[in-house]
Coordinates of C-alpha atoms in Angstrom, one line a residue:
M181 CA 3.0 7.0 22.7
S182 CA 4.4 5.1 19.6
Y183 CA 1.0 5.3 17.9
I184 CA 0.8 9.0 18.5
L185 CA 4.2 9.4 16.9
M186 CA 3.0 7.4 13.9
G187 CA 0.1 9.8 13.5
I188 CA 2.3 12.9 13.9
L189 CA 4.8 11.5 11.4
T190 CA 2.2 10.7 8.8
V191 CA 0.6 14.1 9.0
S192 CA 4.0 15.8 9.0
M193 CA 5.2 13.9 6.0
F194 CA 2.0 14.5 4.1
I195 CA 2.3 18.3 4.7
A196 CA 6.0 18.3 3.8
A197 CA 5.4 16.4 0.6
L198 CA 2.7 18.8 -0.5
A199 CA 4.9 21.8 0.4
L200 CA 7.9 20.4 -1.6
K201 CA 6.3 18.8 -4.6
D202 CA 7.0 21.7 -7.0
K203 CA 10.1 23.1 -5.4
C204 CA 13.0 21.2 -6.9
E205 CA 13.8 18.4 -9.3
V206 CA 15.3 16.1 -6.6
T207 CA 11.8 15.4 -5.4
K208 CA 11.4 13.1 -8.4
I209 CA 14.3 11.0 -7.2
I210 CA 12.9 11.0 -3.7
G211 CA 9.5 9.9 -5.0
A212 CA 11.0 7.1 -7.0
L213 CA 13.1 5.9 -4.1
S214 CA 10.0 6.0 -1.9
W215 CA 8.2 3.5 -4.1
I216 CA 11.3 1.3 -4.6
T217 CA 11.6 0.9 -0.8
L218 CA 8.2 -0.9 -0.8
S219 CA 10.1 -4.0 -1.9
L220 CA 11.3 -4.3 1.7
Y221 CA 7.8 -4.8 3.1
F222 CA 7.6 -8.6 2.8
I223 CA 11.1 -9.0 4.3
V224 CA 9.9 -7.2 7.4
E225 CA 6.7 -9.2 7.4
L226 CA 8.6 -12.5 7.3
L227 CA 10.7 -11.5 10.3
V228 CA 7.6 -10.5 12.2
I229 CA 5.9 -13.8 11.4
R230 CA 8.9 -15.7 12.6
A231 CA 8.8 -13.8 15.9
S232 CA 5.2 -14.9 16.5
T233 CA 4.9 -17.1 19.5
V234 CA 1.8 -19.0 18.2
P235 CA 1.4 -20.5 14.7
Y236 CA 0.6 -17.8 12.1
N237 CA -0.8 -19.0 8.8
F238 CA 0.0 -16.4 6.1
L239 CA -2.2 -18.2 3.7
K240 CA -5.3 -17.7 5.8
Q241 CA -4.7 -15.0 8.4
P242 CA -4.9 -11.3 7.4
M243 CA -1.8 -9.0 7.6
S244 CA -3.5 -7.0 10.4
D245 CA -3.0 -10.0 12.8
L246 CA 0.7 -9.2 12.9
G247 CA 0.0 -5.8 14.3
V248 CA -2.4 -6.9 17.1
T249 CA -0.9 -5.6 20.3
I250 CA -2.1 -8.2 22.8
C251 CA -2.0 -12.0 22.9
G252 CA -5.0 -14.3 23.2
I253 CA -8.1 -15.5 21.5
D254 CA -10.8 -13.0 20.3
T255 CA -8.4 -10.1 20.4
Y256 CA -10.6 -8.3 18.0
E257 CA -13.9 -8.9 16.1
L258 CA -13.6 -11.8 13.6
A259 CA -10.5 -13.2 15.2
A260 CA -11.8 -16.3 17.0
Y261 CA -8.4 -17.8 17.1
E262 CA -5.1 -17.3 19.0
I263 CA -2.8 -14.4 18.1
C264 CA 0.4 -13.4 19.7
S265 CA 2.8 -11.1 17.7
P266 CA 5.6 -9.8 20.0
A267 CA 6.9 -7.8 17.1
H268 CA 3.6 -6.0 16.6
L269 CA 5.1 -2.5 17.0
T270 CA 7.6 -3.3 14.2
M271 CA 4.7 -4.4 12.0
N272 CA 2.6 -1.3 12.8
W273 CA 5.5 1.0 12.1
T274 CA 6.0 -0.9 8.8
F275 CA 2.3 -0.4 7.9
T276 CA 2.6 3.3 8.7
L277 CA 5.9 3.9 6.8
T278 CA 4.6 1.9 3.9
G279 CA 1.7 4.2 3.6
I280 CA 4.0 7.3 3.8
A281 CA 6.2 5.8 1.1
V282 CA 3.1 5.3 -1.1
F283 CA 1.7 8.8 -0.8
T284 CA 5.1 10.5 -0.9
G285 CA 5.9 8.8 -4.2
A286 CA 2.5 9.6 -5.6
I287 CA 2.8 13.3 -4.8
F288 CA 6.5 13.6 -6.0
L289 CA 6.0 11.5 -9.2
H290 CA 2.9 13.3 -10.4
K291 CA 5.1 15.4 -12.7
F292 CA 5.7 12.3 -14.9
W293 CA 2.1 12.0 -15.9
S294 CA 0.4 14.5 -18.2
D295 CA -0.7 17.4 -16.0
N296 CA -4.5 17.5 -16.2
K297 CA -7.5 17.0 -14.0
K298 CA -7.7 13.3 -14.5
T299 CA -4.0 12.6 -13.6
K300 CA -4.4 14.9 -10.6
T301 CA -7.4 12.8 -9.6
A302 CA -5.2 9.7 -10.0
T303 CA -2.6 11.2 -7.7
V304 CA -5.2 12.0 -5.1
L305 CA -6.5 8.4 -5.2
L306 CA -3.0 7.0 -4.7
V307 CA -2.5 9.4 -1.8
I308 CA -5.7 8.1 -0.3
F309 CA -4.4 4.6 -0.9
G310 CA -1.2 5.4 1.1
V311 CA -3.0 7.3 3.9
S312 CA -5.4 4.4 4.2
Y313 CA -2.5 2.0 4.7
S314 CA -0.8 4.2 7.3
F315 CA -4.0 4.2 9.3
S316 CA -3.9 0.4 9.6
G317 CA -0.7 0.8 11.5
I318 CA -1.8 3.8 13.6
F319 CA -5.0 2.1 14.6
P320 CA -4.3 -1.7 15.1
A321 CA -7.3 -4.0 14.9
D322 CA -7.5 -4.7 18.6
I323 CA -7.2 -1.1 19.6
N324 CA -9.9 0.3 17.4
F325 CA -11.4 -2.3 15.0
L326 CA -13.9 0.1 13.4
V327 CA -11.3 2.8 12.5
H328 CA -8.8 0.1 11.4
T329 CA -11.4 -1.5 9.2
F330 CA -13.1 1.5 7.6
A331 CA -9.9 3.4 7.1
S332 CA -8.5 0.4 5.3
L333 CA -11.4 -0.1 3.0
P334 CA -10.5 2.7 0.4
G335 CA -7.2 0.9 -0.1
M336 CA -9.0 -2.0 -1.7
F337 CA -10.6 0.1 -4.5
V338 CA -9.1 3.6 -5.1
Q339 CA -6.0 2.2 -6.9
I340 CA -8.1 0.8 -9.7
P341 CA -9.3 4.1 -11.3
A342 CA -5.9 5.6 -10.5
L343 CA -4.0 3.0 -12.5
I344 CA -6.6 3.2 -15.4
I345 CA -6.0 6.9 -15.6
I346 CA -2.2 6.8 -15.4
G347 CA -2.0 3.9 -17.9
W348 CA -4.0 5.8 -20.4
A349 CA -2.2 9.1 -19.8
I350 CA 1.2 7.7 -20.5
R351 CA 0.2 5.3 -23.4
S352 CA 2.1 7.4 -26.0
T353 CA 4.9 8.9 -23.9
M354 CA 5.8 5.8 -21.9
P355 CA 4.2 2.9 -23.7
K356 CA 6.1 0.1 -21.9
L357 CA 5.2 1.6 -18.5
S358 CA 1.6 1.9 -19.7
K359 CA 1.5 -1.8 -20.5
W360 CA 3.1 -2.6 -17.2
T361 CA 0.5 -0.5 -15.4
Y362 CA -2.4 -2.4 -17.1
F363 CA -0.8 -5.7 -16.4
C364 CA -0.5 -4.9 -12.6
L365 CA -4.1 -3.6 -12.8
M366 CA -5.3 -6.9 -14.1
L367 CA -3.5 -8.7 -11.2
N368 CA -5.1 -6.3 -8.8
L369 CA -8.6 -6.8 -10.2
L370 CA -8.1 -10.6 -10.1
S371 CA -7.1 -10.4 -6.4
L372 CA -10.1 -8.3 -5.6
L373 CA -12.4 -10.7 -7.4
F374 CA -11.1 -13.6 -5.3
I375 CA -11.7 -11.5 -2.1
F376 CA -15.4 -11.3 -3.1
L377 CA -15.4 -15.0 -3.9
Q378 CA -14.4 -15.7 -0.3
L379 CA -18.0 -14.9 0.6
V380 CA -19.1 -17.9 -1.4
F381 CA -16.0 -20.0 -0.9
P382 CA -14.7 -19.3 2.6
E383 CA -12.1 -22.1 2.2
L384 CA -10.1 -19.8 -0.2
P385 CA -6.7 -18.6 1.3
G386 CA -7.8 -15.1 2.4
G387 CA -4.4 -14.1 3.8
L388 CA -2.7 -14.9 0.5
I389 CA -5.4 -13.1 -1.5
Q390 CA -5.1 -10.0 0.6
R391 CA -1.3 -10.0 0.2
A392 CA -1.7 -10.4 -3.6
L393 CA -4.1 -7.4 -3.6
Y394 CA -1.5 -5.1 -2.1
A395 CA 1.5 -6.8 -3.6
S396 CA 0.2 -6.2 -7.2
I397 CA 0.2 -2.5 -6.5
W398 CA 3.5 -2.4 -4.7
L399 CA 5.0 -4.4 -7.6
W400 CA 3.7 -1.8 -10.0
M401 CA 5.1 1.0 -7.8
V402 CA 8.5 -0.6 -7.3
V403 CA 9.1 -1.2 -11.0
T404 CA 7.6 2.2 -11.9
G405 CA 9.9 3.7 -9.3
V406 CA 13.0 2.1 -10.9
M407 CA 11.9 3.2 -14.4
L408 CA 11.2 6.8 -13.4
L409 CA 14.4 6.9 -11.3
N410 CA 16.4 5.9 -14.4
K411 CA 14.5 8.5 -16.4
S412 CA 15.3 11.2 -13.9
I413 CA 19.0 10.3 -13.7
K414 CA 19.4 10.3 -17.5
R415 CA 17.9 13.8 -17.7
K416 CA 20.7 15.0 -15.4

């Protein structure tokens, strides 16, 4: 029932965000706050890790392991080790809400970028990034590994062209934020490179690399959210 509610909430919030995006100025503040709340993710993850009843190695194990709903070995494909995460429901709700925060912020903050086809494309890509992340909570790896995996794949790539477009669009109006965008983009690309290097060097810390991939984007969103929130408040 909880996973059905996650799905309903994700769809409802997506529809609501689309319906409200051009209705009032307060949506800019809501969007900025949505991205700022992403800073809470790793606090929740730390608590879930501490609740694990078997050793969890955040350097090597993927984040998805914390959302696995059963205990044991081979709980899903590629997991030939023991997993037991009693707080899996908390983790899966966190995955879902994180995705909602991402796409809500993307939709509501679009007004800050120059309004053209390219920036609209960037917004769509960030929305896909958010929805992709929500799906990882709605469909835990042990419940539906294929949906969990393939729904999560866009979240590894779509943010790259989105940040390139946004960074270029605001280079003259918000030069500091533009530079910050490209800095976080470089971190993200470096993380993605190391993910591919795992195929050649399996001893690389896959769990840490995966976290770096997402953290580089969340870091961009949190700082961007703070800067745009300050900008919105000053206009008032």
